[in-house]
mmCIF file with all atom_site columns, C-alpha atoms in Angstrom:
data_model
loop_
_atom_site.group_PDB
_atom_site.id
_atom_site.type_symbol
_atom_site.label_atom_id
_atom_site.label_alt_id
_atom_site.label_comp_id
_atom_site.label_asym_id
_atom_site.label_entity_id
_atom_site.label_seq_id
_atom_site.pdbx_PDB_ins_code
_atom_site.Cartn_x
_atom_site.Cartn_y
_atom_site.Cartn_z
_atom_site.occupancy
_atom_site.B_iso_or_equiv
_atom_site.pdbx_formal_charge
_atom_site.auth_seq_id
_atom_site.auth_comp_id
_atom_site.auth_asym_id
_atom_site.auth_atom_id
_atom_site.pdbx_PDB_model_num
ATOM 1   C CA . UNK A 1 1   ? 6.508   -0.575  14.352  1.00 35.00 ? 1   UNK A CA 1
ATOM 2   C CA . UNK A 1 2   ? 6.950   3.099   15.223  1.00 29.00 ? 2   UNK A CA 1
ATOM 3   C CA . UNK A 1 3   ? 4.536   5.891   14.583  1.00 35.00 ? 3   UNK A CA 1
ATOM 4   C CA . UNK A 1 4   ? 4.484   9.048   12.494  1.00 36.00 ? 4   UNK A CA 1
ATOM 5   C CA . UNK A 1 5   ? 1.656   11.522  12.525  1.00 34.00 ? 5   UNK A CA 1
ATOM 6   C CA . UNK A 1 6   ? 0.749   14.378  10.235  1.00 32.00 ? 6   UNK A CA 1
ATOM 7   C CA . UNK A 1 7   ? -1.094  17.116  12.065  1.00 29.00 ? 7   UNK A CA 1
ATOM 8   C CA . UNK A 1 8   ? -2.462  20.123  10.175  1.00 29.00 ? 8   UNK A CA 1
ATOM 9   C CA . UNK A 1 9   ? -0.763  18.716  7.091   1.00 35.00 ? 9   UNK A CA 1
ATOM 10  C CA . UNK A 1 10  ? 2.720   18.573  8.667   1.00 30.00 ? 10  UNK A CA 1
ATOM 11  C CA . UNK A 1 11  ? 4.688   15.354  9.080   1.00 34.00 ? 11  UNK A CA 1
ATOM 12  C CA . UNK A 1 12  ? 5.714   14.779  12.680  1.00 30.00 ? 12  UNK A CA 1
ATOM 13  C CA . UNK A 1 13  ? 7.835   11.982  14.145  1.00 31.00 ? 13  UNK A CA 1
ATOM 14  C CA . UNK A 1 14  ? 9.890   9.207   12.617  1.00 35.00 ? 14  UNK A CA 1
ATOM 15  C CA . UNK A 1 15  ? 9.484   5.516   11.998  1.00 40.00 ? 15  UNK A CA 1
ATOM 16  C CA . UNK A 1 16  ? 7.447   3.088   10.015  1.00 46.00 ? 16  UNK A CA 1
ATOM 17  C CA . UNK A 1 17  ? 3.936   4.356   10.705  1.00 47.00 ? 17  UNK A CA 1
ATOM 18  C CA . UNK A 1 18  ? 2.692   7.752   9.620   1.00 48.00 ? 18  UNK A CA 1
ATOM 19  C CA . UNK A 1 19  ? -0.572  9.609   9.855   1.00 46.00 ? 19  UNK A CA 1
ATOM 20  C CA . UNK A 1 20  ? -2.313  12.096  7.619   1.00 46.00 ? 20  UNK A CA 1
ATOM 21  C CA . UNK A 1 21  ? -4.560  14.840  8.884   1.00 43.00 ? 21  UNK A CA 1
ATOM 22  C CA . UNK A 1 22  ? -7.684  15.048  6.775   1.00 46.00 ? 22  UNK A CA 1
ATOM 23  C CA . UNK A 1 23  ? -11.181 16.328  7.515   1.00 51.00 ? 23  UNK A CA 1
ATOM 24  C CA . UNK A 1 24  ? -10.615 16.052  11.253  1.00 55.00 ? 24  UNK A CA 1
ATOM 25  C CA . UNK A 1 25  ? -9.612  12.386  11.001  1.00 61.00 ? 25  UNK A CA 1
ATOM 26  C CA . UNK A 1 26  ? -6.197  10.845  11.352  1.00 85.00 ? 26  UNK A CA 1
ATOM 27  C CA . UNK A 1 27  ? -5.159  8.227   8.846   1.00 91.00 ? 27  UNK A CA 1
ATOM 28  C CA . UNK A 1 28  ? -2.359  5.951   10.065  1.00 93.00 ? 28  UNK A CA 1
ATOM 29  C CA . UNK A 1 29  ? -0.015  4.136   7.683   1.00 96.00 ? 29  UNK A CA 1
ATOM 30  C CA . UNK A 1 30  ? 1.714   1.035   8.998   1.00 95.00 ? 30  UNK A CA 1
ATOM 31  C CA . UNK A 1 31  ? 4.579   -0.782  7.288   1.00 96.00 ? 31  UNK A CA 1
ATOM 32  C CA . UNK A 1 32  ? 4.018   -4.506  7.922   1.00 95.00 ? 32  UNK A CA 1
ATOM 33  C CA . UNK A 1 33  ? 1.028   -3.614  10.063  1.00 92.00 ? 33  UNK A CA 1
ATOM 34  C CA . UNK A 1 34  ? -1.144  -6.242  11.677  1.00 93.00 ? 34  UNK A CA 1
ATOM 35  C CA . UNK A 1 35  ? -4.538  -6.777  10.037  1.00 95.00 ? 35  UNK A CA 1
ATOM 36  C CA . UNK A 1 36  ? -7.450  -9.176  9.996   1.00 93.00 ? 36  UNK A CA 1
ATOM 37  C CA . UNK A 1 37  ? -7.842  -11.400 6.904   1.00 95.00 ? 37  UNK A CA 1
ATOM 38  C CA . UNK A 1 38  ? -11.591 -10.754 6.796   1.00 96.00 ? 38  UNK A CA 1
ATOM 39  C CA . UNK A 1 39  ? -11.069 -6.976  6.841   1.00 96.00 ? 39  UNK A CA 1
ATOM 40  C CA . UNK A 1 40  ? -8.536  -7.147  4.007   1.00 97.00 ? 40  UNK A CA 1
ATOM 41  C CA . UNK A 1 41  ? -10.728 -9.501  1.974   1.00 96.00 ? 41  UNK A CA 1
ATOM 42  C CA . UNK A 1 42  ? -13.644 -7.087  2.429   1.00 96.00 ? 42  UNK A CA 1
ATOM 43  C CA . UNK A 1 43  ? -11.546 -4.042  1.448   1.00 97.00 ? 43  UNK A CA 1
ATOM 44  C CA . UNK A 1 44  ? -10.126 -5.897  -1.563  1.00 95.00 ? 44  UNK A CA 1
ATOM 45  C CA . UNK A 1 45  ? -13.616 -6.940  -2.721  1.00 96.00 ? 45  UNK A CA 1
ATOM 46  C CA . UNK A 1 46  ? -15.026 -3.432  -2.265  1.00 95.00 ? 46  UNK A CA 1
ATOM 47  C CA . UNK A 1 47  ? -12.056 -1.772  -3.934  1.00 94.00 ? 47  UNK A CA 1
ATOM 48  C CA . UNK A 1 48  ? -11.746 -4.127  -6.892  1.00 93.00 ? 48  UNK A CA 1
ATOM 49  C CA . UNK A 1 49  ? -15.477 -4.802  -7.347  1.00 92.00 ? 49  UNK A CA 1
ATOM 50  C CA . UNK A 1 50  ? -15.760 -8.521  -6.680  1.00 93.00 ? 50  UNK A CA 1
ATOM 51  C CA . UNK A 1 51  ? -17.388 -10.727 -4.072  1.00 93.00 ? 51  UNK A CA 1
ATOM 52  C CA . UNK A 1 52  ? -15.449 -11.183 -0.828  1.00 88.00 ? 52  UNK A CA 1
ATOM 53  C CA . UNK A 1 53  ? -13.412 -14.350 -0.657  1.00 93.00 ? 53  UNK A CA 1
ATOM 54  C CA . UNK A 1 54  ? -11.445 -16.123 2.057   1.00 95.00 ? 54  UNK A CA 1
ATOM 55  C CA . UNK A 1 55  ? -7.849  -15.470 0.987   1.00 94.00 ? 55  UNK A CA 1
ATOM 56  C CA . UNK A 1 56  ? -5.370  -16.064 3.802   1.00 96.00 ? 56  UNK A CA 1
ATOM 57  C CA . UNK A 1 57  ? -3.510  -12.792 3.218   1.00 95.00 ? 57  UNK A CA 1
ATOM 58  C CA . UNK A 1 58  ? -1.416  -13.101 6.360   1.00 95.00 ? 58  UNK A CA 1
ATOM 59  C CA . UNK A 1 59  ? 0.160   -16.381 5.215   1.00 95.00 ? 59  UNK A CA 1
ATOM 60  C CA . UNK A 1 60  ? 0.530   -15.199 1.608   1.00 94.00 ? 60  UNK A CA 1
ATOM 61  C CA . UNK A 1 61  ? 2.251   -11.956 2.594   1.00 95.00 ? 61  UNK A CA 1
ATOM 62  C CA . UNK A 1 62  ? 4.596   -13.553 5.088   1.00 93.00 ? 62  UNK A CA 1
ATOM 63  C CA . UNK A 1 63  ? 5.649   -16.081 2.454   1.00 93.00 ? 63  UNK A CA 1
ATOM 64  C CA . UNK A 1 64  ? 6.015   -13.831 -0.614  1.00 92.00 ? 64  UNK A CA 1
ATOM 65  C CA . UNK A 1 65  ? 6.311   -10.188 0.429   1.00 96.00 ? 65  UNK A CA 1
ATOM 66  C CA . UNK A 1 66  ? 8.981   -7.828  1.627   1.00 97.00 ? 66  UNK A CA 1
ATOM 67  C CA . UNK A 1 67  ? 6.249   -5.905  3.369   1.00 97.00 ? 67  UNK A CA 1
ATOM 68  C CA . UNK A 1 68  ? 2.887   -4.245  3.023   1.00 97.00 ? 68  UNK A CA 1
ATOM 69  C CA . UNK A 1 69  ? 1.249   -1.013  4.047   1.00 97.00 ? 69  UNK A CA 1
ATOM 70  C CA . UNK A 1 70  ? -2.041  -0.768  5.893   1.00 97.00 ? 70  UNK A CA 1
ATOM 71  C CA . UNK A 1 71  ? -3.939  2.525   6.052   1.00 97.00 ? 71  UNK A CA 1
ATOM 72  C CA . UNK A 1 72  ? -6.235  2.921   9.024   1.00 96.00 ? 72  UNK A CA 1
ATOM 73  C CA . UNK A 1 73  ? -9.007  5.332   9.925   1.00 93.00 ? 73  UNK A CA 1
ATOM 74  C CA . UNK A 1 74  ? -9.416  4.687   13.634  1.00 91.00 ? 74  UNK A CA 1
ATOM 75  C CA . UNK A 1 75  ? -9.709  0.870   13.693  1.00 91.00 ? 75  UNK A CA 1
ATOM 76  C CA . UNK A 1 76  ? -11.060 0.503   10.127  1.00 95.00 ? 76  UNK A CA 1
ATOM 77  C CA . UNK A 1 77  ? -8.757  -0.740  7.359   1.00 96.00 ? 77  UNK A CA 1
ATOM 78  C CA . UNK A 1 78  ? -9.241  1.789   4.531   1.00 97.00 ? 78  UNK A CA 1
ATOM 79  C CA . UNK A 1 79  ? -6.178  1.100   2.371   1.00 97.00 ? 79  UNK A CA 1
ATOM 80  C CA . UNK A 1 80  ? -3.621  -1.536  1.549   1.00 97.00 ? 80  UNK A CA 1
ATOM 81  C CA . UNK A 1 81  ? -0.609  -2.083  -0.723  1.00 98.00 ? 81  UNK A CA 1
ATOM 82  C CA . UNK A 1 82  ? 1.532   -5.203  -1.037  1.00 97.00 ? 82  UNK A CA 1
ATOM 83  C CA . UNK A 1 83  ? 5.294   -4.971  -1.671  1.00 98.00 ? 83  UNK A CA 1
ATOM 84  C CA . UNK A 1 84  ? 6.599   -8.207  -3.173  1.00 96.00 ? 84  UNK A CA 1
ATOM 85  C CA . UNK A 1 85  ? 10.306  -8.583  -3.932  1.00 94.00 ? 85  UNK A CA 1
ATOM 86  C CA . UNK A 1 86  ? 12.976  -10.712 -5.518  1.00 94.00 ? 86  UNK A CA 1
ATOM 87  C CA . UNK A 1 87  ? 15.000  -11.055 -2.297  1.00 93.00 ? 87  UNK A CA 1
ATOM 88  C CA . UNK A 1 88  ? 17.507  -8.476  -3.526  1.00 93.00 ? 88  UNK A CA 1
ATOM 89  C CA . UNK A 1 89  ? 17.382  -5.127  -5.289  1.00 94.00 ? 89  UNK A CA 1
ATOM 90  C CA . UNK A 1 90  ? 13.872  -5.186  -6.788  1.00 94.00 ? 90  UNK A CA 1
ATOM 91  C CA . UNK A 1 91  ? 10.545  -4.602  -5.028  1.00 96.00 ? 91  UNK A CA 1
ATOM 92  C CA . UNK A 1 92  ? 7.148   -4.650  -6.715  1.00 97.00 ? 92  UNK A CA 1
ATOM 93  C CA . UNK A 1 93  ? 3.917   -2.816  -5.870  1.00 97.00 ? 93  UNK A CA 1
ATOM 94  C CA . UNK A 1 94  ? 0.815   -5.033  -5.981  1.00 96.00 ? 94  UNK A CA 1
ATOM 95  C CA . UNK A 1 95  ? -2.810  -4.846  -4.857  1.00 92.00 ? 95  UNK A CA 1
ATOM 96  C CA . UNK A 1 96  ? -2.985  -1.095  -4.177  1.00 96.00 ? 96  UNK A CA 1
ATOM 97  C CA . UNK A 1 97  ? -6.496  -0.432  -2.910  1.00 96.00 ? 97  UNK A CA 1
ATOM 98  C CA . UNK A 1 98  ? -8.229  2.412   -1.072  1.00 97.00 ? 98  UNK A CA 1
ATOM 99  C CA . UNK A 1 99  ? -11.801 2.209   0.213   1.00 96.00 ? 99  UNK A CA 1
ATOM 100 C CA . UNK A 1 100 ? -14.054 3.970   -2.324  1.00 95.00 ? 100 UNK A CA 1
ATOM 101 C CA . UNK A 1 101 ? -15.341 6.498   0.255   1.00 93.00 ? 101 UNK A CA 1
ATOM 102 C CA . UNK A 1 102 ? -11.753 7.668   0.950   1.00 94.00 ? 102 UNK A CA 1
ATOM 103 C CA . UNK A 1 103 ? -10.329 7.876   -2.588  1.00 93.00 ? 103 UNK A CA 1
ATOM 104 C CA . UNK A 1 104 ? -8.812  11.057  -4.039  1.00 92.00 ? 104 UNK A CA 1
ATOM 105 C CA . UNK A 1 105 ? -7.560  12.185  -0.625  1.00 92.00 ? 105 UNK A CA 1
ATOM 106 C CA . UNK A 1 106 ? -3.885  11.264  -1.012  1.00 94.00 ? 106 UNK A CA 1
ATOM 107 C CA . UNK A 1 107 ? -4.160  7.983   0.890   1.00 96.00 ? 107 UNK A CA 1
ATOM 108 C CA . UNK A 1 108 ? -2.946  5.853   -2.032  1.00 96.00 ? 108 UNK A CA 1
ATOM 109 C CA . UNK A 1 109 ? 0.057   8.125   -2.627  1.00 96.00 ? 109 UNK A CA 1
ATOM 110 C CA . UNK A 1 110 ? 0.899   8.104   1.099   1.00 96.00 ? 110 UNK A CA 1
ATOM 111 C CA . UNK A 1 111 ? 0.791   4.297   1.114   1.00 97.00 ? 111 UNK A CA 1
ATOM 112 C CA . UNK A 1 112 ? 3.126   4.176   -1.910  1.00 97.00 ? 112 UNK A CA 1
ATOM 113 C CA . UNK A 1 113 ? 5.505   6.608   -0.171  1.00 96.00 ? 113 UNK A CA 1
ATOM 114 C CA . UNK A 1 114 ? 5.468   4.419   2.945   1.00 96.00 ? 114 UNK A CA 1
ATOM 115 C CA . UNK A 1 115 ? 6.073   1.328   0.776   1.00 97.00 ? 115 UNK A CA 1
ATOM 116 C CA . UNK A 1 116 ? 9.018   3.051   -0.940  1.00 96.00 ? 116 UNK A CA 1
ATOM 117 C CA . UNK A 1 117 ? 10.526  3.939   2.432   1.00 96.00 ? 117 UNK A CA 1
ATOM 118 C CA . UNK A 1 118 ? 10.149  0.331   3.605   1.00 96.00 ? 118 UNK A CA 1
ATOM 119 C CA . UNK A 1 119 ? 11.734  -1.040  0.421   1.00 96.00 ? 119 UNK A CA 1
ATOM 120 C CA . UNK A 1 120 ? 14.600  1.456   0.666   1.00 96.00 ? 120 UNK A CA 1
ATOM 121 C CA . UNK A 1 121 ? 15.220  0.510   4.285   1.00 96.00 ? 121 UNK A CA 1
ATOM 122 C CA . UNK A 1 122 ? 15.456  -3.137  3.136   1.00 95.00 ? 122 UNK A CA 1
ATOM 123 C CA . UNK A 1 123 ? 18.232  -2.086  0.704   1.00 95.00 ? 123 UNK A CA 1
ATOM 124 C CA . UNK A 1 124 ? 16.129  -2.412  -2.455  1.00 95.00 ? 124 UNK A CA 1
ATOM 125 C CA . UNK A 1 125 ? 17.317  -0.210  -5.316  1.00 95.00 ? 125 UNK A CA 1
ATOM 126 C CA . UNK A 1 126 ? 14.216  -0.314  -7.519  1.00 94.00 ? 126 UNK A CA 1
ATOM 127 C CA . UNK A 1 127 ? 10.476  -0.158  -6.921  1.00 96.00 ? 127 UNK A CA 1
ATOM 128 C CA . UNK A 1 128 ? 8.421   -1.445  -9.854  1.00 95.00 ? 128 UNK A CA 1
ATOM 129 C CA . UNK A 1 129 ? 4.713   -1.168  -10.590 1.00 95.00 ? 129 UNK A CA 1
ATOM 130 C CA . UNK A 1 130 ? 2.462   -2.149  -13.439 1.00 92.00 ? 130 UNK A CA 1
ATOM 131 C CA . UNK A 1 131 ? -1.038  -0.789  -13.721 1.00 92.00 ? 131 UNK A CA 1
ATOM 132 C CA . UNK A 1 132 ? -4.074  -0.292  -15.899 1.00 91.00 ? 132 UNK A CA 1
ATOM 133 C CA . UNK A 1 133 ? -3.977  2.772   -18.165 1.00 93.00 ? 133 UNK A CA 1
ATOM 134 C CA . UNK A 1 134 ? -6.588  4.704   -16.160 1.00 94.00 ? 134 UNK A CA 1
ATOM 135 C CA . UNK A 1 135 ? -4.160  4.690   -13.185 1.00 94.00 ? 135 UNK A CA 1
ATOM 136 C CA . UNK A 1 136 ? -1.288  6.286   -15.131 1.00 94.00 ? 136 UNK A CA 1
ATOM 137 C CA . UNK A 1 137 ? -1.666  9.770   -13.602 1.00 94.00 ? 137 UNK A CA 1
ATOM 138 C CA . UNK A 1 138 ? -1.876  8.312   -10.087 1.00 94.00 ? 138 UNK A CA 1
ATOM 139 C CA . UNK A 1 139 ? 1.376   6.356   -10.377 1.00 95.00 ? 139 UNK A CA 1
ATOM 140 C CA . UNK A 1 140 ? 3.290   8.892   -12.493 1.00 94.00 ? 140 UNK A CA 1
ATOM 141 C CA . UNK A 1 141 ? 1.998   12.213  -11.170 1.00 93.00 ? 141 UNK A CA 1
ATOM 142 C CA . UNK A 1 142 ? 0.942   11.497  -7.582  1.00 94.00 ? 142 UNK A CA 1
ATOM 143 C CA . UNK A 1 143 ? 3.555   8.844   -6.759  1.00 94.00 ? 143 UNK A CA 1
ATOM 144 C CA . UNK A 1 144 ? 6.535   9.830   -8.901  1.00 93.00 ? 144 UNK A CA 1
ATOM 145 C CA . UNK A 1 145 ? 7.058   6.650   -10.910 1.00 93.00 ? 145 UNK A CA 1
ATOM 146 C CA . UNK A 1 146 ? 8.814   7.033   -14.264 1.00 93.00 ? 146 UNK A CA 1
ATOM 147 C CA . UNK A 1 147 ? 7.883   5.274   -17.507 1.00 92.00 ? 147 UNK A CA 1
ATOM 148 C CA . UNK A 1 148 ? 10.152  2.387   -18.507 1.00 91.00 ? 148 UNK A CA 1
ATOM 149 C CA . UNK A 1 149 ? 10.154  -0.257  -21.202 1.00 90.00 ? 149 UNK A CA 1
ATOM 150 C CA . UNK A 1 150 ? 8.778   -3.501  -19.853 1.00 86.00 ? 150 UNK A CA 1
ATOM 151 C CA . UNK A 1 151 ? 7.298   -6.726  -21.094 1.00 86.00 ? 151 UNK A CA 1
ATOM 152 C CA . UNK A 1 152 ? 4.355   -8.846  -20.049 1.00 78.00 ? 152 UNK A CA 1
ATOM 153 C CA . UNK A 1 153 ? 3.047   -12.290 -20.889 1.00 86.00 ? 153 UNK A CA 1
ATOM 154 C CA . UNK A 1 154 ? -0.556  -12.998 -19.921 1.00 79.00 ? 154 UNK A CA 1
ATOM 155 C CA . UNK A 1 155 ? -0.730  -16.514 -18.447 1.00 88.00 ? 155 UNK A CA 1
#
């Protein structure tokens, strides 16, 4: 893992970790960053509005994911996105979450950008996402996804 930092809004450095200057704080973005299961379960519960559970995210991600992005404010996990894949050309965005107190600051879009860079480096050609309608402007406008025809079966 290497580090990138954005200072005064400018991207500095190269690698798989980047930072964003905002309100005097530095937000770090880590591709395949190390995290604590309890911290991710807490963030997931807070972000998606459910009670915390005891999901073993570390095992799940290592088994099923190309990578993931962790967003950090100092030592606090404030954002997360999972990048699953088919083992070839297609990667899939799942579980995008930003702590409620840090939303609307560009953190989600920066995590998606970091995820796209990680998927591209792994030779993926496509990055897919599905989302609820209220997130359309985030994924299309802030992140640059394009509308496509797709299908879904609820199981």
